[in-house]
Amino acid sequence: MATLNILIAVCLAYVALLFAVAFMAERAALKGRGNWLRSPWIYTLSLSIYCTAWTFYGAVGYAARSGLEFVTIYLGPTLVMVGWWWALRKMVRIGRTQRITSVADLISSRYGKSGLLAVCVTLLALVGITPYISLQLQSVTLSFSSFAVSDPVGASLIADQDTALWVAVGLALFTILFGTRNLDANERHHGVVMAIAVEAVVKLFALIAVGVFVVWGLAGGISPMLERIDASDIGQWQMDGGRWVGLTFLSAAAFLTLPRMFQVLVVENEDERHLRTAAWAFPTYLMLMSLFVVPIAVIGLELLPAGSNPDQFVLTVPLSQGQEGLAMLAFLGGFSSATSMVIVAAIALSTMVSNHIVMPIFLRLTQGGVNGPSDVRHVVILARRLSIGVVLALGYLYYKISGGGSALAAIGLVSFAGLAQLLPAMMGGIFWRGATRNGAFAGLVTGFAIWAWCLLLPGFGGGVLPASVMADGPWGIGWLRPHALFGIEGMDPLLHAGMWSLLLNAVVFVIVSLLSFPSPLERLQGAQFVNIFDHSDNPQSWSGGIAQSEDLMIMAQRILGPEMVQGFFQAEAARQGLAGYLPEPTPDFLARLERELSGAVGGATAHAMVAQIMGAATVSVEDLLAVADETAQMMEYSSQLEAKSNELTRTARQLRAANDKLTQLSVQKDAFLSQISHELRTPMTSIRAFSEILRDAEGLEPKDLTRYATIIHAEAIRLTRLLDDLLDLSVLENGQVNLNIRDGLLSDVISHAIAASGSDMHTMRVRRTGPAAEVMLTTDHDRLAQVFINLIANAQKYCDADRPELTIDVSRRGGRVIGTRRIALLPSKPRGIHPIPCGPTLMGLGCCEE
Amino acid sequence: MRERATPLFLERRSYRQRRLMDAARLLPLLGVLLWLIPLLWPQRDPAGEVAAVSTSSAILYIFGVWVLLALIALFVSLMLDSKAETADDGNV
């Protein structure tokens, strides 16, 4: 009784310790002080959830039954880990860049985010893992009863209590507390991982402690131990080659596909470089875990009475020697193995169930009527907590229904074989771009069906298939017998089922993939997954860059010579803060290199050469799309800008032209109006004056009469012509007056002007001097006459001398006077009127000669 | 390099790096090969005509291979690590 009480107390204390560790780790991570949480050692230790209670206790039993075959369960993961460069590196990179949350998420994301595939994988995982969880519950119960055997009171106590139920409830509590604190796949479960790492140390320490006790305490050293091993029942090498290879392969596959392994390998991975450490440290861990298995088994077989359960040797050997403390430690090791596996498996399964089954159904039921993200968050966390409860409840129910016992022990490998069905879809997905959703689905269904038919159903609870089906096949179809598909009999059932299911799974997967056609999203995701190292810009992806730099260097040396190029590259590397000769091929560096090269071979050639080498650098379709989007936006924007600016320029030009035209028009208008008003007024004045003379003057000479009438007539004609001009549109349009060019004498023009202005009468004396008065002019005589008329009229009007006299002095300066080209409002003084004291506005109209 | 006249420069370390990557790729194959060898050993024979390999030597062999693989993996990952993270021992 005392032993059992102590055991329960130690057990509770240990659980409390785990809670405390998890809690502290969460706190430290929250406060950002959790650097040690992100060490590669924690990562490596967390991988140890591969070693469940089944391997902790079961490996010894396995070894006691069939020798070294147990080691295959560890050889597979070892091979996968030392081969991390192949698959794990890629998986971790994909998981990190694509924010993968579970193995179902990985497969569904790869195949175009297919919901159907995710559900399929989730169901497969549930079916495969639930028995495994119940196996852990069973192992804890068994180990309790192993203690109880030595304690009759305790035995009855244990029989009354349902240990498995309490364990399940406790585990559910722990997982819900520390496994559903946050949602983001990028935020790791620091508390859980830390607790698992502690448990990993405990179980390794426990097993080694028992092993050391057995080898040095009981056998008396290494050599006697080896002799005892050889002398035992399993002392000679005996191995079924098929099982050796098959189980190694199966465990390797399961290591990659088990949801809990995926959780710690990929989802909880903090840093890709942790894989480098885990690559050798985890195989070492596995090696140490299995190192003392055979010695414990051999000693157990020797010491314990025949018929005792070899699966409990780890506990019963120390107990039989009275080493209760050691047995307690071993018990804690087994307890750790069981709990850590259940916790992570529950987290992984609950993530899958809530993300791929509960949430889609919830979203469909609510028809998207969700009130904001906090609502969804709440629902997701609730779904995850419920899923954890459901997963553990399923495990417990399975344990109850199957009744425990040895039937469960076989479930470990059955589970491995079931989860291994994910391998073709998974590996095909990350290594083969041609893999399609239909292929993955068909392969999965095929493999799952064969596995269920050949392995799960025959083994389920002691076999749910009737004996007739097992013996003769369904409906008497012989080649469908669960243990002899296609009539091949006599194979190991596990090997038989594993081989056929995986083989047909892969074949169907490949064939359907080849025949079907992927959707665009699938193709996109496929390219992203398969070429993940070309796409993701992780700082560690230096391999391509350095290789390209080296190619560039070789090429440059051929052109520029080794010394110069080495100096240049070294300087560039130093500029980038790197030692050695090879800088990263940054755009900056490439531009400078191109400039150097173009000095020797010309710009275009240099560019082509660099592009030829750097051309291998690909960008992801997403990047391209983003760039294209950006470019399109920029192009659109710039074309809009350009159009706007063009429009502005055009408008400005038009405005300027319009302004010019307006100014011109205004000038013309002013000129025109002045001209017209002057030109119309003068003939009118003279007509009015002479007609008044004709009307009022008494006794005019007929000669004068005729002259005045002629003047009136001539002025009227001139007025008419002026009006004609005015009406002529071309005056406005061309800004110039049509000249009525005729040949004539200047003196005639002047005489006409004097006569028209009436100045020869009495008001002002007009003197005409100069010999050139008789000069012959080719011009518009009306206009010229107008000039003189204006001149004389203005002189008459504004001159206030007593005896006004106007001298018109015509002189020839040699130049040829050719009409007027422009008419402008220049207040210029015409020649020959200097003596007149007139204001500057005297001449409204000036003639500018060219 | 084919042309002997121009002494083309190849950085030794990056070359080594890539060979190390090759080693990392080949390591699991080595493990598979070494762990397949036990299948060739003489098995326990009920008739007792052939002396089977003893389990102790089998353990020594299998665990020896295990240690060897772990050591090579350690070496490879350390070498790859030092290149990726600290590139300052630049005596090329």
mmCIF file of N, CA and C in Angstrom, chain A residues 434-504:
data_model
loop_
_atom_site.group_PDB
_atom_site.id
_atom_site.type_symbol
_atom_site.label_atom_id
_atom_site.label_comp_id
_atom_site.label_asym_id
_atom_site.label_seq_id
_atom_site.Cartn_x
_atom_site.Cartn_y
_atom_site.Cartn_z
ATOM 1 N N GLY A 434 4.116 16.939 -61.154
ATOM 2 C CA GLY A 434 2.994 16.360 -61.890
ATOM 3 C C GLY A 434 1.933 15.735 -61.002
ATOM 4 N N ALA A 435 2.217 15.647 -59.706
ATOM 5 C CA ALA A 435 1.236 15.037 -58.804
ATOM 6 C C ALA A 435 -0.017 15.909 -58.740
ATOM 7 N N THR A 436 -1.178 15.267 -58.867
ATOM 8 C CA THR A 436 -2.414 16.047 -58.855
ATOM 9 C C THR A 436 -3.299 15.637 -57.691
ATOM 10 N N ARG A 437 -4.295 16.465 -57.484
ATOM 11 C CA ARG A 437 -5.234 16.239 -56.394
ATOM 12 C C ARG A 437 -5.966 14.914 -56.572
ATOM 13 N N ASN A 438 -6.423 14.678 -57.807
ATOM 14 C CA ASN A 438 -7.154 13.434 -58.063
ATOM 15 C C ASN A 438 -6.274 12.231 -57.787
ATOM 16 N N GLY A 439 -5.000 12.345 -58.207
ATOM 17 C CA GLY A 439 -4.069 11.250 -57.978
ATOM 18 C C GLY A 439 -3.887 11.000 -56.498
ATOM 19 N N ALA A 440 -3.671 12.086 -55.759
ATOM 20 C CA ALA A 440 -3.444 11.945 -54.323
ATOM 21 C C ALA A 440 -4.672 11.337 -53.658
ATOM 22 N N PHE A 441 -5.838 11.811 -54.079
ATOM 23 C CA PHE A 441 -7.070 11.312 -53.470
ATOM 24 C C PHE A 441 -7.265 9.829 -53.772
ATOM 25 N N ALA A 442 -7.086 9.486 -55.047
ATOM 26 C CA ALA A 442 -7.286 8.090 -55.442
ATOM 27 C C ALA A 442 -6.288 7.191 -54.728
ATOM 28 N N GLY A 443 -5.037 7.630 -54.672
ATOM 29 C CA GLY A 443 -4.014 6.830 -54.000
ATOM 30 C C GLY A 443 -4.334 6.632 -52.535
ATOM 31 N N LEU A 444 -4.720 7.737 -51.882
ATOM 32 C CA LEU A 444 -5.033 7.662 -50.452
ATOM 33 C C LEU A 444 -6.178 6.705 -50.184
ATOM 34 N N VAL A 445 -7.235 6.845 -50.990
ATOM 35 C CA VAL A 445 -8.409 5.996 -50.775
ATOM 36 C C VAL A 445 -8.044 4.536 -50.991
ATOM 37 N N THR A 446 -7.270 4.271 -52.060
ATOM 38 C CA THR A 446 -6.858 2.892 -52.340
ATOM 39 C C THR A 446 -6.053 2.322 -51.176
ATOM 40 N N GLY A 447 -5.022 3.089 -50.777
ATOM 41 C CA GLY A 447 -4.154 2.602 -49.706
ATOM 42 C C GLY A 447 -4.917 2.408 -48.415
ATOM 43 N N PHE A 448 -5.781 3.375 -48.118
ATOM 44 C CA PHE A 448 -6.555 3.318 -46.883
ATOM 45 C C PHE A 448 -7.465 2.100 -46.886
ATOM 46 N N ALA A 449 -8.111 1.864 -48.036
ATOM 47 C CA ALA A 449 -9.040 0.736 -48.130
ATOM 48 C C ALA A 449 -8.298 -0.584 -47.941
ATOM 49 N N ILE A 450 -7.165 -0.720 -48.607
ATOM 50 C CA ILE A 450 -6.427 -1.978 -48.490
ATOM 51 C C ILE A 450 -5.924 -2.178 -47.065
ATOM 52 N N TRP A 451 -5.430 -1.069 -46.491
ATOM 53 C CA TRP A 451 -4.923 -1.156 -45.113
ATOM 54 C C TRP A 451 -6.048 -1.574 -44.166
ATOM 55 N N ALA A 452 -7.225 -0.930 -44.349
ATOM 56 C CA ALA A 452 -8.342 -1.250 -43.457
ATOM 57 C C ALA A 452 -8.777 -2.701 -43.646
ATOM 58 N N TRP A 453 -8.810 -3.128 -44.890
ATOM 59 C CA TRP A 453 -9.296 -4.474 -45.192
ATOM 60 C C TRP A 453 -8.322 -5.547 -44.720
ATOM 61 N N CYS A 454 -7.057 -5.312 -44.954
ATOM 62 C CA CYS A 454 -6.072 -6.357 -44.690
ATOM 63 C C CYS A 454 -5.505 -6.311 -43.280
ATOM 64 N N LEU A 455 -5.508 -5.139 -42.649
ATOM 65 C CA LEU A 455 -4.789 -5.031 -41.386
ATOM 66 C C LEU A 455 -5.685 -4.557 -40.242
ATOM 67 N N LEU A 456 -6.464 -3.498 -40.502
ATOM 68 C CA LEU A 456 -7.214 -2.897 -39.405
ATOM 69 C C LEU A 456 -8.380 -3.786 -38.987
ATOM 70 N N LEU A 457 -9.202 -4.167 -39.982
ATOM 71 C CA LEU A 457 -10.407 -4.921 -39.635
ATOM 72 C C LEU A 457 -10.087 -6.295 -39.075
ATOM 73 N N PRO A 458 -9.134 -7.045 -39.659
ATOM 74 C CA PRO A 458 -8.825 -8.352 -39.081
ATOM 75 C C PRO A 458 -8.278 -8.240 -37.664
ATOM 76 N N GLY A 459 -7.606 -7.155 -37.374
ATOM 77 C CA GLY A 459 -7.004 -7.024 -36.049
ATOM 78 C C GLY A 459 -7.882 -6.299 -35.057
ATOM 79 N N PHE A 460 -8.948 -5.697 -35.539
ATOM 80 C CA PHE A 460 -9.768 -4.816 -34.723
ATOM 81 C C PHE A 460 -10.502 -5.606 -33.652
ATOM 82 N N GLY A 461 -10.162 -5.348 -32.419
ATOM 83 C CA GLY A 461 -10.847 -6.002 -31.300
ATOM 84 C C GLY A 461 -10.858 -7.522 -31.441
ATOM 85 N N GLY A 462 -9.756 -8.055 -31.909
ATOM 86 C CA GLY A 462 -9.685 -9.500 -32.057
ATOM 87 C C GLY A 462 -10.323 -9.995 -33.345
ATOM 88 N N GLY A 463 -10.582 -9.061 -34.266
ATOM 89 C CA GLY A 463 -11.084 -9.466 -35.571
ATOM 90 C C GLY A 463 -12.582 -9.318 -35.685
ATOM 91 N N VAL A 464 -13.045 -8.311 -36.425
ATOM 92 C CA VAL A 464 -14.482 -8.125 -36.623
ATOM 93 C C VAL A 464 -14.957 -8.856 -37.863
ATOM 94 N N LEU A 465 -14.000 -9.282 -38.687
ATOM 95 C CA LEU A 465 -14.422 -9.993 -39.895
ATOM 96 C C LEU A 465 -14.722 -11.444 -39.537
ATOM 97 N N PRO A 466 -15.787 -11.982 -40.073
ATOM 98 C CA PRO A 466 -16.101 -13.391 -39.790
ATOM 99 C C PRO A 466 -15.014 -14.313 -40.337
ATOM 100 N N ALA A 467 -14.890 -15.446 -39.696
ATOM 101 C CA ALA A 467 -13.820 -16.379 -40.062
ATOM 102 C C ALA A 467 -13.935 -16.825 -41.520
ATOM 103 N N SER A 468 -15.175 -16.880 -42.021
ATOM 104 C CA SER A 468 -15.334 -17.345 -43.403
ATOM 105 C C SER A 468 -14.713 -16.349 -44.379
ATOM 106 N N VAL A 469 -14.837 -15.061 -44.041
ATOM 107 C CA VAL A 469 -14.247 -14.053 -44.921
ATOM 108 C C VAL A 469 -12.730 -14.172 -44.881
ATOM 109 N N MET A 470 -12.199 -14.381 -43.665
ATOM 110 C CA MET A 470 -10.755 -14.499 -43.548
ATOM 111 C C MET A 470 -10.243 -15.718 -44.320
ATOM 112 N N ALA A 471 -11.009 -16.762 -44.294
ATOM 113 C CA ALA A 471 -10.536 -18.002 -44.910
ATOM 114 C C ALA A 471 -10.799 -18.048 -46.409
ATOM 115 N N ASP A 472 -11.978 -17.547 -46.820
ATOM 116 C CA ASP A 472 -12.360 -17.734 -48.229
ATOM 117 C C ASP A 472 -12.526 -16.422 -48.988
ATOM 118 N N GLY A 473 -12.406 -15.319 -48.291
ATOM 119 C CA GLY A 473 -12.604 -14.044 -48.968
ATOM 120 C C GLY A 473 -14.062 -13.667 -48.961
ATOM 121 N N PRO A 474 -14.363 -12.396 -49.203
ATOM 122 C CA PRO A 474 -15.752 -11.937 -49.224
ATOM 123 C C PRO A 474 -16.502 -12.577 -50.385
ATOM 124 N N TRP A 475 -17.696 -13.049 -50.092
ATOM 125 C CA TRP A 475 -18.547 -13.729 -51.095
ATOM 126 C C TRP A 475 -17.787 -14.845 -51.795
ATOM 127 N N GLY A 476 -16.834 -15.397 -51.089
ATOM 128 C CA GLY A 476 -16.107 -16.516 -51.659
ATOM 129 C C GLY A 476 -15.089 -16.138 -52.715
ATOM 130 N N ILE A 477 -14.795 -14.851 -52.821
ATOM 131 C CA ILE A 477 -13.786 -14.444 -53.800
ATOM 132 C C ILE A 477 -12.416 -14.632 -53.171
ATOM 133 N N GLY A 478 -11.727 -15.643 -53.606
ATOM 134 C CA GLY A 478 -10.508 -16.073 -52.937
ATOM 135 C C GLY A 478 -9.397 -15.042 -52.961
ATOM 136 N N TRP A 479 -9.268 -14.330 -54.068
ATOM 137 C CA TRP A 479 -8.091 -13.446 -54.167
ATOM 138 C C TRP A 479 -8.278 -12.140 -53.378
ATOM 139 N N LEU A 480 -9.445 -12.016 -52.695
ATOM 140 C CA LEU A 480 -9.645 -10.840 -51.861
ATOM 141 C C LEU A 480 -9.494 -11.151 -50.382
ATOM 142 N N ARG A 481 -8.976 -12.353 -50.079
ATOM 143 C CA ARG A 481 -8.799 -12.703 -48.679
ATOM 144 C C ARG A 481 -7.885 -11.675 -48.003
ATOM 145 N N PRO A 482 -8.265 -11.201 -46.811
ATOM 146 C CA PRO A 482 -7.509 -10.103 -46.184
ATOM 147 C C PRO A 482 -6.032 -10.401 -45.978
ATOM 148 N N HIS A 483 -5.692 -11.644 -45.742
ATOM 149 C CA HIS A 483 -4.280 -11.940 -45.513
ATOM 150 C C HIS A 483 -3.618 -12.587 -46.714
ATOM 151 N N ALA A 484 -4.340 -12.651 -47.811
ATOM 152 C CA ALA A 484 -3.745 -13.274 -49.000
ATOM 153 C C ALA A 484 -4.314 -12.621 -50.251
ATOM 154 N N LEU A 485 -4.070 -11.328 -50.368
ATOM 155 C CA LEU A 485 -4.555 -10.614 -51.559
ATOM 156 C C LEU A 485 -3.931 -11.217 -52.803
ATOM 157 N N PHE A 486 -4.728 -11.302 -53.853
ATOM 158 C CA PHE A 486 -4.273 -11.827 -55.145
ATOM 159 C C PHE A 486 -3.710 -13.241 -55.000
ATOM 160 N N GLY A 487 -4.188 -13.910 -53.971
ATOM 161 C CA GLY A 487 -3.826 -15.315 -53.841
ATOM 162 C C GLY A 487 -2.426 -15.565 -53.332
ATOM 163 N N ILE A 488 -1.718 -14.521 -52.917
ATOM 164 C CA ILE A 488 -0.360 -14.749 -52.411
ATOM 165 C C ILE A 488 -0.457 -15.033 -50.913
ATOM 166 N N GLU A 489 -0.229 -16.267 -50.556
ATOM 167 C CA GLU A 489 -0.424 -16.669 -49.167
ATOM 168 C C GLU A 489 0.898 -16.759 -48.438
ATOM 169 N N GLY A 490 0.759 -16.869 -47.143
ATOM 170 C CA GLY A 490 1.923 -17.181 -46.324
ATOM 171 C C GLY A 490 2.780 -15.992 -45.959
ATOM 172 N N MET A 491 2.357 -14.782 -46.343
ATOM 173 C CA MET A 491 3.152 -13.620 -45.961
ATOM 174 C C MET A 491 2.778 -13.189 -44.556
ATOM 175 N N ASP A 492 3.712 -12.520 -43.936
ATOM 176 C CA ASP A 492 3.422 -11.875 -42.663
ATOM 177 C C ASP A 492 2.294 -10.871 -42.881
ATOM 178 N N PRO A 493 1.232 -10.907 -42.054
ATOM 179 C CA PRO A 493 0.066 -10.049 -42.324
ATOM 180 C C PRO A 493 0.431 -8.565 -42.412
ATOM 181 N N LEU A 494 1.285 -8.117 -41.497
ATOM 182 C CA LEU A 494 1.673 -6.704 -41.507
ATOM 183 C C LEU A 494 2.407 -6.352 -42.791
ATOM 184 N N LEU A 495 3.356 -7.202 -43.125
ATOM 185 C CA LEU A 495 4.152 -6.961 -44.320
ATOM 186 C C LEU A 495 3.264 -7.008 -45.559
ATOM 187 N N HIS A 496 2.377 -7.994 -45.558
ATOM 188 C CA HIS A 496 1.465 -8.193 -46.675
ATOM 189 C C HIS A 496 0.601 -6.949 -46.880
ATOM 190 N N ALA A 497 0.001 -6.496 -45.768
ATOM 191 C CA ALA A 497 -0.892 -5.341 -45.890
ATOM 192 C C ALA A 497 -0.106 -4.084 -46.234
ATOM 193 N N GLY A 498 1.027 -3.919 -45.545
ATOM 194 C CA GLY A 498 1.822 -2.711 -45.795
ATOM 195 C C GLY A 498 2.301 -2.656 -47.224
ATOM 196 N N MET A 499 2.787 -3.769 -47.720
ATOM 197 C CA MET A 499 3.321 -3.782 -49.076
ATOM 198 C C MET A 499 2.233 -3.494 -50.101
ATOM 199 N N TRP A 500 1.115 -4.245 -50.004
ATOM 200 C CA TRP A 500 0.080 -4.061 -51.017
ATOM 201 C C TRP A 500 -0.535 -2.663 -50.936
ATOM 202 N N SER A 501 -0.791 -2.208 -49.709
ATOM 203 C CA SER A 501 -1.455 -0.910 -49.610
ATOM 204 C C SER A 501 -0.553 0.196 -50.139
ATOM 205 N N LEU A 502 0.714 0.180 -49.724
ATOM 206 C CA LEU A 502 1.605 1.253 -50.177
ATOM 207 C C LEU A 502 1.898 1.146 -51.665
ATOM 208 N N LEU A 503 2.072 -0.084 -52.121
ATOM 209 C CA LEU A 503 2.387 -0.283 -53.531
ATOM 210 C C LEU A 503 1.237 0.199 -54.415
ATOM 211 N N LEU A 504 0.032 -0.304 -54.107
ATOM 212 C CA LEU A 504 -1.114 0.085 -54.935
ATOM 213 C C LEU A 504 -1.432 1.564 -54.752
#
